[in-house]
Coordinates of C-alpha atoms and ligand atoms in Angstrom, one line a residue:
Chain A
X1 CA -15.7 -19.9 30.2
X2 CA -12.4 -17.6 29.6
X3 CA -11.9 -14.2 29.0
X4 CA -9.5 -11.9 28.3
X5 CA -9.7 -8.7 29.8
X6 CA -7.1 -5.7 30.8
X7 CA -7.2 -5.0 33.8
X8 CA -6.8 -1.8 35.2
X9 CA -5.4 -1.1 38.6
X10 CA -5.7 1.7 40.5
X11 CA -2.4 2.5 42.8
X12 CA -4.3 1.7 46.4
X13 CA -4.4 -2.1 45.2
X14 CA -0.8 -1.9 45.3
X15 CA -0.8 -4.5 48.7
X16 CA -3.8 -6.9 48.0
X17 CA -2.1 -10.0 46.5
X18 CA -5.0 -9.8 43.5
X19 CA -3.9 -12.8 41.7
X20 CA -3.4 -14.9 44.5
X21 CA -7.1 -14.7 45.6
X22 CA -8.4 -15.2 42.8
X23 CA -6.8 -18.5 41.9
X24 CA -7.1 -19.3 45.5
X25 CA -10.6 -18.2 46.6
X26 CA -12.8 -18.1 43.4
X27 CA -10.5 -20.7 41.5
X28 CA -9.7 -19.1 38.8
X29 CA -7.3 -20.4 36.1
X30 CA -5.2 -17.0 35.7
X31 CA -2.9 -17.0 32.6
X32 CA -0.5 -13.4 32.9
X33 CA -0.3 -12.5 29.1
X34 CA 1.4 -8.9 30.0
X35 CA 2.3 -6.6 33.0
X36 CA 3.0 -3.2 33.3
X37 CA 2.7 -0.6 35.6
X38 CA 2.4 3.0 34.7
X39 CA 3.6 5.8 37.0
X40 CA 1.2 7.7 39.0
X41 CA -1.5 5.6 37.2
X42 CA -1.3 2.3 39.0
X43 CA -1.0 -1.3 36.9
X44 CA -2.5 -2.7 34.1
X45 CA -2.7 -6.1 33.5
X46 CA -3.7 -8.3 30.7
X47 CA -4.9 -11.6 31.5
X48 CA -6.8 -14.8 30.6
X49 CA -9.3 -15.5 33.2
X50 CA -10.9 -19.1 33.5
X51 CA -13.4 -21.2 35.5
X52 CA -16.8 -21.4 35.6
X53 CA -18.9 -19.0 35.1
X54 CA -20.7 -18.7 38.4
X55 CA -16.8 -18.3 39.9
X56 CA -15.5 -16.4 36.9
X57 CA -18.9 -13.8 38.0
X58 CA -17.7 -13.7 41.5
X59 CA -14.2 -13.3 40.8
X60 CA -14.7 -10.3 38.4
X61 CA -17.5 -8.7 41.6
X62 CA -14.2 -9.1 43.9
X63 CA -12.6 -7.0 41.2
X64 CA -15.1 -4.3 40.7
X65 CA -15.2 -4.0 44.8
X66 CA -11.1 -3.5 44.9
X67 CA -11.9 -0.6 42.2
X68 CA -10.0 -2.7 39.0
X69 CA -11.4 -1.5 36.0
X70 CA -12.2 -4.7 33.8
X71 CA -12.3 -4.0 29.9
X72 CA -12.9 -7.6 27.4
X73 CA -9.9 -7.4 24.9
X74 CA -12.3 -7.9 22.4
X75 CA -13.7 -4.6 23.0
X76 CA -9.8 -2.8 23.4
X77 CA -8.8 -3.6 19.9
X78 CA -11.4 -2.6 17.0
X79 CA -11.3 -3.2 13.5
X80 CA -12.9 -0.7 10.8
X81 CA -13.3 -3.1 8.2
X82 CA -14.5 -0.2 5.9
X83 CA -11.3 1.7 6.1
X84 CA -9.0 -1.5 5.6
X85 CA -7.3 -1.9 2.3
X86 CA -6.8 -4.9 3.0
X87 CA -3.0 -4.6 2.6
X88 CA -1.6 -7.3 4.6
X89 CA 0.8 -5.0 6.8
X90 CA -0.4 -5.7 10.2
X91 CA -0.8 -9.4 9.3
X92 CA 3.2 -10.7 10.0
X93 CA 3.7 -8.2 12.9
X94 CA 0.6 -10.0 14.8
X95 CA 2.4 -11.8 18.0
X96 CA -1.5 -13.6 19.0
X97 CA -1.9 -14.7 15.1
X98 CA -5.1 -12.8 15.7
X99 CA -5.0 -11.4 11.8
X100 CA -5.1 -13.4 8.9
X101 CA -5.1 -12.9 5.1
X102 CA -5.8 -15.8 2.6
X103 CA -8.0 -17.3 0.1
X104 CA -10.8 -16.9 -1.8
X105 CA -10.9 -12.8 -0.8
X106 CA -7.6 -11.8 0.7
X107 CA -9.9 -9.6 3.0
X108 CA -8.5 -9.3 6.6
X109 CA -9.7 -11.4 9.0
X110 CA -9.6 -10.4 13.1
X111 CA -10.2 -12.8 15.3
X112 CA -10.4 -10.8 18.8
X113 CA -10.4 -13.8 20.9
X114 CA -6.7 -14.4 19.9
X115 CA -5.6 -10.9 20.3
X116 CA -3.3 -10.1 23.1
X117 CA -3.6 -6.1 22.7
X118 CA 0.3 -5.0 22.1
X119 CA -1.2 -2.6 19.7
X120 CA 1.2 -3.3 17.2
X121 CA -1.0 -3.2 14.3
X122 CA -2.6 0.1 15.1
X123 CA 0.9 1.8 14.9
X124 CA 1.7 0.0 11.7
X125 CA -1.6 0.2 9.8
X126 CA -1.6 3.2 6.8
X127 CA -4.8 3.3 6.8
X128 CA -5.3 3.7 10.1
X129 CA -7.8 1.5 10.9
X130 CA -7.7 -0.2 14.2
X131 CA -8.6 1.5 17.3
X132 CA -7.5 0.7 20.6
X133 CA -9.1 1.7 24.1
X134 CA -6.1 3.1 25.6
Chain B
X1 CA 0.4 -20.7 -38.7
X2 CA 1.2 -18.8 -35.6
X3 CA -1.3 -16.6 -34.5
X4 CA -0.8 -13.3 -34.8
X5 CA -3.2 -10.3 -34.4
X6 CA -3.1 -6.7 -34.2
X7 CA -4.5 -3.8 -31.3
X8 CA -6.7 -2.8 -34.1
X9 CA -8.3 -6.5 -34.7
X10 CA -8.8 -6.6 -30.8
X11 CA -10.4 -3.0 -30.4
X12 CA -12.9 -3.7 -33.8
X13 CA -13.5 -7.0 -31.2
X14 CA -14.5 -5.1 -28.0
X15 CA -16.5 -2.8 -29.7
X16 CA -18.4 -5.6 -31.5
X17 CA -18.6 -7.0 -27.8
X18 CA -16.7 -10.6 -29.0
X19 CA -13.2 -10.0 -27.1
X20 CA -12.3 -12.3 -24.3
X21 CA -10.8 -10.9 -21.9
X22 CA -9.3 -12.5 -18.5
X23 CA -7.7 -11.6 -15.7
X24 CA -3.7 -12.2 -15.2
X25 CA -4.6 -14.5 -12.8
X26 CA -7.0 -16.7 -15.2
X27 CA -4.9 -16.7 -17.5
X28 CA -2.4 -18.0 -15.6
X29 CA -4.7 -21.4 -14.1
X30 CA -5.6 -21.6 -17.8
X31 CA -1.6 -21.8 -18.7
X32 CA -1.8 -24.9 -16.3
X33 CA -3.1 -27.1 -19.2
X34 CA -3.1 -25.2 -22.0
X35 CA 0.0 -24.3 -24.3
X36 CA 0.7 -20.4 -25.3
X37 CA -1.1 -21.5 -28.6
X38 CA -4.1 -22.5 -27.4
X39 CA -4.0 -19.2 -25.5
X40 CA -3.3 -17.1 -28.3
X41 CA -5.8 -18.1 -30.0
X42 CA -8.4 -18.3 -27.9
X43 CA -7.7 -15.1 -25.4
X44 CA -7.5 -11.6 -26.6
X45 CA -7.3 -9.1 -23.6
X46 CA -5.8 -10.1 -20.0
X47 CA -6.0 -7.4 -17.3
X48 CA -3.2 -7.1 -15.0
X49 CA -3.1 -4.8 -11.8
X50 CA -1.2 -3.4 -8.6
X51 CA -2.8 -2.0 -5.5
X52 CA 0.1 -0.5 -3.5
X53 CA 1.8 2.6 -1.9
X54 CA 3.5 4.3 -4.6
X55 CA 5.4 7.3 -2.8
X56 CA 6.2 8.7 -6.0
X57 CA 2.8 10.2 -6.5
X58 CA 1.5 13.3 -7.0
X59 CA -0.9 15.9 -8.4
X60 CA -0.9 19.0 -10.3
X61 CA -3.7 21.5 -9.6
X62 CA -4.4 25.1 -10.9
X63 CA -6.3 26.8 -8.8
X64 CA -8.0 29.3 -10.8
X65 CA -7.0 33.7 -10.7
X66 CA -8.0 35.5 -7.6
X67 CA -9.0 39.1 -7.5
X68 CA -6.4 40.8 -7.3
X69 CA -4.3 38.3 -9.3
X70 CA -1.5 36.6 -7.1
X71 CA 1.8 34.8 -8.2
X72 CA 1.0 32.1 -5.9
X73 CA 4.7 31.3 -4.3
X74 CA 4.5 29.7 -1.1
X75 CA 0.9 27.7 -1.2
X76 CA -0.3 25.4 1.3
X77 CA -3.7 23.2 1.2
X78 CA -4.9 22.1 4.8
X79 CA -1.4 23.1 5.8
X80 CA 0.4 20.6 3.9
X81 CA 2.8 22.2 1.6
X82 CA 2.2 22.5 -2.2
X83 CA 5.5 23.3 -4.8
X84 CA 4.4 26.6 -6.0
X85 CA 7.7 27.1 -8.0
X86 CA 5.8 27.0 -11.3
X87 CA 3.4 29.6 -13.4
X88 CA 1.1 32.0 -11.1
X89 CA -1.4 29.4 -10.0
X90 CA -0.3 26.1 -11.0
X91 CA 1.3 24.0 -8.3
X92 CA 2.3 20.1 -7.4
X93 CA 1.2 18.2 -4.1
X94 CA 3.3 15.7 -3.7
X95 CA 2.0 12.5 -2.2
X96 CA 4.7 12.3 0.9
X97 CA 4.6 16.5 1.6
X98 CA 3.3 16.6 5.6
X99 CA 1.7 19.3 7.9
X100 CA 4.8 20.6 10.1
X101 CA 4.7 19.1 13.3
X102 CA 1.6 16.6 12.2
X103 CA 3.2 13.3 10.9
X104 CA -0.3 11.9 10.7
X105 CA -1.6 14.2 7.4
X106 CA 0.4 15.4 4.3
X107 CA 0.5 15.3 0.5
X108 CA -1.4 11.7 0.2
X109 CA -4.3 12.6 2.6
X110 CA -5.1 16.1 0.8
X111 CA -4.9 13.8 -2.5
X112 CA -7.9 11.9 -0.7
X113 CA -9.5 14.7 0.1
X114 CA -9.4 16.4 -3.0
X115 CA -10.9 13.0 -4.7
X116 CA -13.2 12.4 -2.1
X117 CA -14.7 15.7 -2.7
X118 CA -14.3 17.6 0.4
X119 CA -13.3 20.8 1.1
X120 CA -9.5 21.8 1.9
X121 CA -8.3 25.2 2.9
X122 CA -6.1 27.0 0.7
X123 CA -3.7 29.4 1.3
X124 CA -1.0 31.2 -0.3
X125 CA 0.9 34.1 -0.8
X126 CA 3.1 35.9 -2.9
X127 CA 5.7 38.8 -3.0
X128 CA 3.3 41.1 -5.3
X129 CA 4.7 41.8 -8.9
X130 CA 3.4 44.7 -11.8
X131 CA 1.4 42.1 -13.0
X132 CA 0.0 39.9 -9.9
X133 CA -0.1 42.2 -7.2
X134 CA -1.7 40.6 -4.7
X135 CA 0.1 39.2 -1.9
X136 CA -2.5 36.7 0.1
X137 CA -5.1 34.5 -0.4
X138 CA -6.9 32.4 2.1
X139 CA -9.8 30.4 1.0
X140 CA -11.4 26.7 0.7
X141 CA -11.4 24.7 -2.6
X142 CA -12.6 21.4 -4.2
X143 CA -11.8 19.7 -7.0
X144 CA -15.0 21.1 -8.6
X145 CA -13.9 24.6 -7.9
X146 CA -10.0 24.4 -9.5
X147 CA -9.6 24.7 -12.9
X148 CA -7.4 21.0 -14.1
X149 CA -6.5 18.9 -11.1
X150 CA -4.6 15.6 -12.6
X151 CA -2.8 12.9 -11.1
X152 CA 0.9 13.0 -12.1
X153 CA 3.4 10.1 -10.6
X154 CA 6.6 10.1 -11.7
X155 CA 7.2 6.7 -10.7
X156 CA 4.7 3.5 -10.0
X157 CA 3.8 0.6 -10.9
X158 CA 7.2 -1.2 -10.0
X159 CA 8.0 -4.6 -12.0
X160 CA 8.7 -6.3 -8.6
X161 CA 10.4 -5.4 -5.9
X162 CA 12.3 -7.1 -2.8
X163 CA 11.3 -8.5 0.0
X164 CA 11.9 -6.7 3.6
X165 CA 13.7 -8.3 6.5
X166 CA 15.7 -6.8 9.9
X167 CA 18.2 -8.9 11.0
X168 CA 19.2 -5.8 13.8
X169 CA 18.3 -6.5 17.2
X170 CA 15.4 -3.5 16.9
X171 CA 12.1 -2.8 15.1
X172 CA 12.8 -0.6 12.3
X173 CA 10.1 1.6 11.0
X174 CA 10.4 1.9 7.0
X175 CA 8.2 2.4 3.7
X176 CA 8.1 -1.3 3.8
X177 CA 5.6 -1.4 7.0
X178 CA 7.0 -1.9 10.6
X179 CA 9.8 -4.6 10.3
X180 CA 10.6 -6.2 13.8
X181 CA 14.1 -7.5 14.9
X182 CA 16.0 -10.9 14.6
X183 CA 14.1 -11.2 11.6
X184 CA 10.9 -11.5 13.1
X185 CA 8.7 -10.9 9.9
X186 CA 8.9 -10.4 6.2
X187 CA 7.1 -7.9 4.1
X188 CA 6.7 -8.1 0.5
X189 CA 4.9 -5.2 -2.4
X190 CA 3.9 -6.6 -5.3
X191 CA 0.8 -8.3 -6.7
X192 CA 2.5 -11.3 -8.2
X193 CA 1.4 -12.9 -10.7
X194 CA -1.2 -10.6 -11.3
X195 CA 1.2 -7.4 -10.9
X196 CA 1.6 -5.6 -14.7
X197 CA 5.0 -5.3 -15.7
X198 CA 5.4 -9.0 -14.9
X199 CA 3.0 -10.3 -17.1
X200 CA 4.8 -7.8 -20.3
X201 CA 8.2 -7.6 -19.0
X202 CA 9.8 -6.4 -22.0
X203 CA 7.4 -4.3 -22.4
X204 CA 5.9 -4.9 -26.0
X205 CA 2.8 -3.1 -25.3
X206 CA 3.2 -0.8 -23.1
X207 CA 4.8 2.4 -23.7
X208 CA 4.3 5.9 -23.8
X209 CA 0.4 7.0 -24.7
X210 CA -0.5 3.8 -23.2
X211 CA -4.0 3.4 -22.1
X212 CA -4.6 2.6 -18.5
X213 CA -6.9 2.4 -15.5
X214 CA -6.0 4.3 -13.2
X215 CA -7.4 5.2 -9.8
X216 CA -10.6 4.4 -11.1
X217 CA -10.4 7.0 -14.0
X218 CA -9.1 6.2 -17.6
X219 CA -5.4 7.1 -17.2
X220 CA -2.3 6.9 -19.9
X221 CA 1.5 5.8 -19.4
X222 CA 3.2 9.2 -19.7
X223 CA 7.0 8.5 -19.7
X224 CA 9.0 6.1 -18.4
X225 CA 8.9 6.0 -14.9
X226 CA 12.3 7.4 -12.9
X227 CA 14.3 5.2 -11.9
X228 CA 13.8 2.8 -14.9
X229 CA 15.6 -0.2 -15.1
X230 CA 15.8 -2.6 -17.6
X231 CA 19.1 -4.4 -17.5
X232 CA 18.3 -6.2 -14.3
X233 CA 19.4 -10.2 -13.8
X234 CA 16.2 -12.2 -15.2
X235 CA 15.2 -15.8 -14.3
X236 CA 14.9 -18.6 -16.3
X237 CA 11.1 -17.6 -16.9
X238 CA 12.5 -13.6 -18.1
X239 CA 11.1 -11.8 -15.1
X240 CA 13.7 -9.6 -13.5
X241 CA 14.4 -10.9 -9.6
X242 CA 15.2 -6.9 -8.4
X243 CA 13.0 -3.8 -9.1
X244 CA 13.4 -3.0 -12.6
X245 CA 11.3 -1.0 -15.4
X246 CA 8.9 1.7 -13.5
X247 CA 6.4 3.8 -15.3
X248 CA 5.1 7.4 -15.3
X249 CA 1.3 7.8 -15.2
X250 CA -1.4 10.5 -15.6
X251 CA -4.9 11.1 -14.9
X252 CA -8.2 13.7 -14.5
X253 CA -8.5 13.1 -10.7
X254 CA -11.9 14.6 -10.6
X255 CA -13.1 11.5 -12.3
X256 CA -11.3 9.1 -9.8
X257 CA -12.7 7.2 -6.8
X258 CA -11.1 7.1 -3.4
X259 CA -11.7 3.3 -3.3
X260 CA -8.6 3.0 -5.3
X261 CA -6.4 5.8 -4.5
X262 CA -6.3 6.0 -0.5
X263 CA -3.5 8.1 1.9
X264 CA -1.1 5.9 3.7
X265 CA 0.5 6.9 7.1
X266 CA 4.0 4.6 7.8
X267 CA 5.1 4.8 11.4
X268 CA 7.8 6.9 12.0
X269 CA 8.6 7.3 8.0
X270 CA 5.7 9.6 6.6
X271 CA 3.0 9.8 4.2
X272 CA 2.1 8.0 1.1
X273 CA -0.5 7.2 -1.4
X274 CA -2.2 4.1 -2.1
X275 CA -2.3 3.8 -5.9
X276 CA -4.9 1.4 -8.2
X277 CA -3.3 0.8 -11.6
X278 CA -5.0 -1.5 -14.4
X279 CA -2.9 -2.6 -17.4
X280 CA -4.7 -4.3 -20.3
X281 CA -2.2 -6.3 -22.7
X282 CA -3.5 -7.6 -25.8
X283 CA -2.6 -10.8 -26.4
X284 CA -1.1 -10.4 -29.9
X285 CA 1.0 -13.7 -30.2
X286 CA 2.4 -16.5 -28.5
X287 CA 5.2 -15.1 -26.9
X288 CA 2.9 -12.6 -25.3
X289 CA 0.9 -15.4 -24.4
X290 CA 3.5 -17.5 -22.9
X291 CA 4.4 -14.3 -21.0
X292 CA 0.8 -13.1 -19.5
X293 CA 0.1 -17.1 -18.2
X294 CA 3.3 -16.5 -15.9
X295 CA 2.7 -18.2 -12.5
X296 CA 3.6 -17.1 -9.0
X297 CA 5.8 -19.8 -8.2
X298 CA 8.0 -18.6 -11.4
X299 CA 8.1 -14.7 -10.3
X300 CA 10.9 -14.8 -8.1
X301 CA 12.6 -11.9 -5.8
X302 CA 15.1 -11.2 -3.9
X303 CA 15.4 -10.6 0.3
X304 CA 17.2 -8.3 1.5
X305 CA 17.9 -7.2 4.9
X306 CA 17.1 -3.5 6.2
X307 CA 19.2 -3.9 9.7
X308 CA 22.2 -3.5 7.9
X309 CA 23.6 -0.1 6.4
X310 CA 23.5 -1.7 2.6
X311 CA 20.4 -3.3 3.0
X312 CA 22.3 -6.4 1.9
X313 CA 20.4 -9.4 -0.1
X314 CA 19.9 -12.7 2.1
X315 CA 18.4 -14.8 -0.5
X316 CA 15.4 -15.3 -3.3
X317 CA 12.2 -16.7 -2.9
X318 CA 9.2 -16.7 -5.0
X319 CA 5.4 -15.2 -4.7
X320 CA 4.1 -18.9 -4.2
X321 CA 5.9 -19.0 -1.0
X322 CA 5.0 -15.6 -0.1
X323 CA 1.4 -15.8 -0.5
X324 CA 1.9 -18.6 1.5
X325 CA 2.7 -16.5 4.3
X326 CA 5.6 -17.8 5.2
X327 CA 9.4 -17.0 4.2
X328 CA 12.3 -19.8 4.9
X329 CA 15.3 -17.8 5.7
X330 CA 18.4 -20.3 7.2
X331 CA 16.2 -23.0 8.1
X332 CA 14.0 -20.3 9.9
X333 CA 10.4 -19.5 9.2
X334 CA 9.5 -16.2 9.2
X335 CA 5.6 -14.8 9.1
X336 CA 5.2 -12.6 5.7
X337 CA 2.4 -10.5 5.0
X338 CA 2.1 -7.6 2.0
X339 CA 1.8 -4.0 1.9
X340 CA 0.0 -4.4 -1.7
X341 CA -4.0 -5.4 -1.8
X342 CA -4.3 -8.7 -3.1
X343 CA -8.2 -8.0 -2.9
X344 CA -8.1 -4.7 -4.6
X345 CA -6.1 -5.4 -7.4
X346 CA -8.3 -7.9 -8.2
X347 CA -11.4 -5.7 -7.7
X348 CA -9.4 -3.4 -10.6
X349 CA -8.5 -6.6 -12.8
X350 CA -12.2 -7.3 -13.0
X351 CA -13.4 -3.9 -13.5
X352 CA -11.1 -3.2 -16.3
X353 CA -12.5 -6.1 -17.7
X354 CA -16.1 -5.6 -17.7
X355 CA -15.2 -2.1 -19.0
X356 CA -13.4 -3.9 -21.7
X357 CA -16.4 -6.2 -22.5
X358 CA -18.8 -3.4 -22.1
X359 CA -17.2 -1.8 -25.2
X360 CA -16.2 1.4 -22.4
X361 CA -12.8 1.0 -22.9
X362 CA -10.4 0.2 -25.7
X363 CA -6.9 -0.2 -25.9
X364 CA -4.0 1.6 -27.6
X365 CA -1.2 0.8 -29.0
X366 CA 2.2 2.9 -27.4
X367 CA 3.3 5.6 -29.5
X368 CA 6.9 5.2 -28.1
X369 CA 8.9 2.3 -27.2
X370 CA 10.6 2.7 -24.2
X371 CA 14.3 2.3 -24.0
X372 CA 16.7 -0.6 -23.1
X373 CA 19.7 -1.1 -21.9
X374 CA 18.7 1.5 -18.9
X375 CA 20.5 0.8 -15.4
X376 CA 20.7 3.8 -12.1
X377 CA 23.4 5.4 -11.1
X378 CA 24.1 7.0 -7.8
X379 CA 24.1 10.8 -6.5
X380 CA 27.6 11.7 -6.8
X381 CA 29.6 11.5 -4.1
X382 CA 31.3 15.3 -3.0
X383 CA 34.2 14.3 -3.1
X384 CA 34.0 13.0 -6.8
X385 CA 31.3 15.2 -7.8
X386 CA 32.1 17.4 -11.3
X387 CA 33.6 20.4 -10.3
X388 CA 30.7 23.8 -9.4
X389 CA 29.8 25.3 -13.0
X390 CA 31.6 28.8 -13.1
X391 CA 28.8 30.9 -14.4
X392 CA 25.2 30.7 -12.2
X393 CA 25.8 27.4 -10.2
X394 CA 25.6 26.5 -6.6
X395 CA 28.1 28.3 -5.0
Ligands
LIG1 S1 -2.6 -2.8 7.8 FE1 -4.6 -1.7 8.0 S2 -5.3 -1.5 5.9 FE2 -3.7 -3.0 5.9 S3 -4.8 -5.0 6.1 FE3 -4.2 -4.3 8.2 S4 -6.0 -3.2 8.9 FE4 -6.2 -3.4 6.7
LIG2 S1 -3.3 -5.6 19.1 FE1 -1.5 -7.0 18.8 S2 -2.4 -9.1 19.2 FE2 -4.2 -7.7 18.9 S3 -4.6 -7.9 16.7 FE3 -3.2 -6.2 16.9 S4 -1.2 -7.0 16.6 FE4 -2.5 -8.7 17.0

């Protein structure tokens, strides 16, 4: 299975080669979608984490043990489909083609699995109704 | 013999429950196969409609006499500030006002608010005259409690409007939603095909006294809107490929619904108002009907780029494409999306027609013709600007 997670590292991980051991010890397909790190905070990264699930499960208890908070995408970036207008402005500014507008109801469609939480649609919504975990 | 009918035949319809009435955009799959005739004859109302943020919005509200009366001067309602510089208690909220130092609530939110039903703190105050000498008031209101609160917007309902690119190397923030660099999306306003001016757009039937939906209440066409423009280049199918005529509208907020009037926030530009109009046009002829079966793919409009100073024009392309959700810009493709409701117009379009059918609503003919002819000009420049007036003027 795959999932996309941010993970959130704390500044005493600073020397463990994270990504290494996980592709090379549990392995883990480990796709880098974004990497920052954030002074006096540590690093956040946002990855695509794949194998199966008995490695992916062991992988993500190495995590936990190195202090790494884990957080699924899909529960970083929320939708309030009751606020939504249904405009269409976050739709073209979407960089994962995660949102999508079309027939028959020209409602908003999110599809979390594609999102790569930049965020972008929360700054640009008027309505103000995405909310992100960070 | 060319049909012809008049408002009056259509209304004794509706209120004998006969009319047919469709939407703009049933009209126009109908105009697929059938000729303007054929729709004349067998169509009598089509509902058009826009879901959009229409900065020029506002309201005005009288807030009833305190005890001791107060020339209300400098009024704010959840902080936001209201023009108080008309009579003692009156004053306008303008849908783009904003809390200092709070870019995230103004003018449109407290327009909400107000709608909604909530409570908003008021406050104002005043220098104290013979006849209003009270200086301070600071209380809550709703829009039960004031005494006329109506919708007043100098300028909506826009018959089309551009299309939004950035060719700078930056992400510009603008009314027109978040616009990122090198062209990397395209943001268009308008409802198309099903938008009102484009499906009248010489305005035969809509004019001043005009009968409208509006935010959900029963609204009328007050004026021309500002801006009004009626001189602008036309396509071969007579739809104007720029902005061009605008209208002025008015309406009881307390009888409208927050699903179609809603506050919009715009990165880094400010606040605004989501607006729900509904336009019914009889179809009294052919020409009228050739006009209302308009298509998207024949409503075209123009690009232009806001990452250069004069927001230069790139190009036209038409609502087909843009629905499409993609713009073709020098061989590039380039992801569009709206900042209009496709889905809420469409909600209005259908309301305003079962209120039609339902014999609720009836429509009137204008009792003034708006002009022709009309084009902008600019603010004039200082250095060519007509010289100070001698008695009373700026100094
Ligand atoms: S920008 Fe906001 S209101 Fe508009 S479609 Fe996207 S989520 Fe909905
Ligand atoms: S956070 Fe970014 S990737 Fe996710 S839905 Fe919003 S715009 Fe798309």
């Amino acid at each position: 299975m795959r999932l996309r997670s941010i993970l959130d590292f704390p500044l005493v991980t600073a020397d463990e080669p994270v990504v290494y051991v996980l592709v090379k010890r549990f392995d883990l397909i480990v796709n880098i979608l974004r990497a920052q790190i954030l002074p006096d905070r540590g690093g956040e990264l946002l990855v695509d984490l794949e194998g199966p699930d008995s490695a992916l499960e062991e992988g993500l208890a190495y995590l936990r043990g190195l202090g790494v908070g884990i957080s699924p995408v899909s529960r970083t970036v929320t939708h309030d489909a009751d606020r939504c207008v249904a405009c269409g402005g976050c739709v073209s500014l979407c960089p994962g083609k995660a949102l999508a507008m079309g027939e028959p109801d020209w409602l908003l469609r999110f599809d979390p699995d594609r999102c790569v939480a930049c965020g972008l649609c929360a700054k640009a919504c008027p309505t103000r109704s995405f909310r992100t975990l960070w | 013999m060319p049909i012809t009918k008049t408002i009056e035949e259509i209304n004794a319809r509706i209120r004998a429950g006969s009319a047919v009435v469709l939407t703009a955009e049933e009209v126009a799959r109908m105009g697929e196969t059938a000729s303007p005739a054929e729709i004349a004859a067998r169509v009598d109302v089509v509902t058009t409609a826009t879901f959009g943020p229409m900065c020029s919005s506002g309201a005005f509200i009288n807030f009833g006499h305190t005890t001791p009366g107060l020339r209300m001067e400098e009024i704010t309602l959840n902080d936001v500030p209201v023009y108080g510089g008309v009579a003692a208690v009156d004053g306008y909220i303008g849908a783009t006002s904003v809390r200092p130092g709070d870019p995230e609530y103004g003018g449109g939110h407290v327009i909400e608010d107000l709608a909604a039903g909530r409570p908003l703190r008021l406050r104002a105050r005043g220098r104290g005259t013979d006849c209003y000498p009270g200086r301070e008031v600071d209380t809550w209101i709703t829009k039960d409690t004031v005494n006329e609160i109506f919708l007043f917007n100098p300028r909506n309902a826009y018959q089309n409007y551009g299309v939004a690119v950035n060719s700078s190397a930056r992400t510009l923030h603008t009314y027109m939603g978040t616009l990122l660099g090198r062209l990397g999306n395209a943001s268009y306003a308008t409802s198309g095909e099903l938008s009102p001016l484009l499906n009248d757009p010489d305005l035969r039937t809509i004019g001043l006294g005009t009968r409208i939906f509006l935010c959900g209440a029963e609204g009328y066409v007050a004026w021309p809107g500002t801006q009004f423009h009626t001189s602008r280049e036309r396509n071969e199918h007579g739809v104007p490929v720029l902005p061009g005529a605008t209208l002025a509208v008015v309406g009881d907020l307390k009888e409208m619904s927050t699903e179609y009037l809603r506050a919009a926030v715009f990165e880094k530009y400010g606040v605004s108002l989501f607006v729900g109009i509904g336009i019914p046009i009889p179809v009294l002829d052919e020409d009228l009907a050739r006009r209302v079966s308009i298509r998207n793919e024949q409503i075209e409009t123009t690009v232009f780029d806001y990452g250069t100073p004069g927001h230069d024009a790139l190009g036209r392309t038409n609502y087909a494409r843009l629905r499409a959700g993609e713009l073709e810009l020098d061989g590039r493709r380039i992801p569009c999306s709206a900042q209009s409701s496709l889905s809420r117009a469409r909600r209005i379009a259908e309301e305003l027609g079962r209120r039609i059918r339902a014999g609720a609503f009836t429509l009137s003919a204008p009792v003034m013709a708006f002009p022709t002819g009309t084009s902008l000009r600019r603010c004039p420049d200082p250095a060519a600007a007509p010289a100070a007036a001698p008695l009373g003027g700026a100094k």
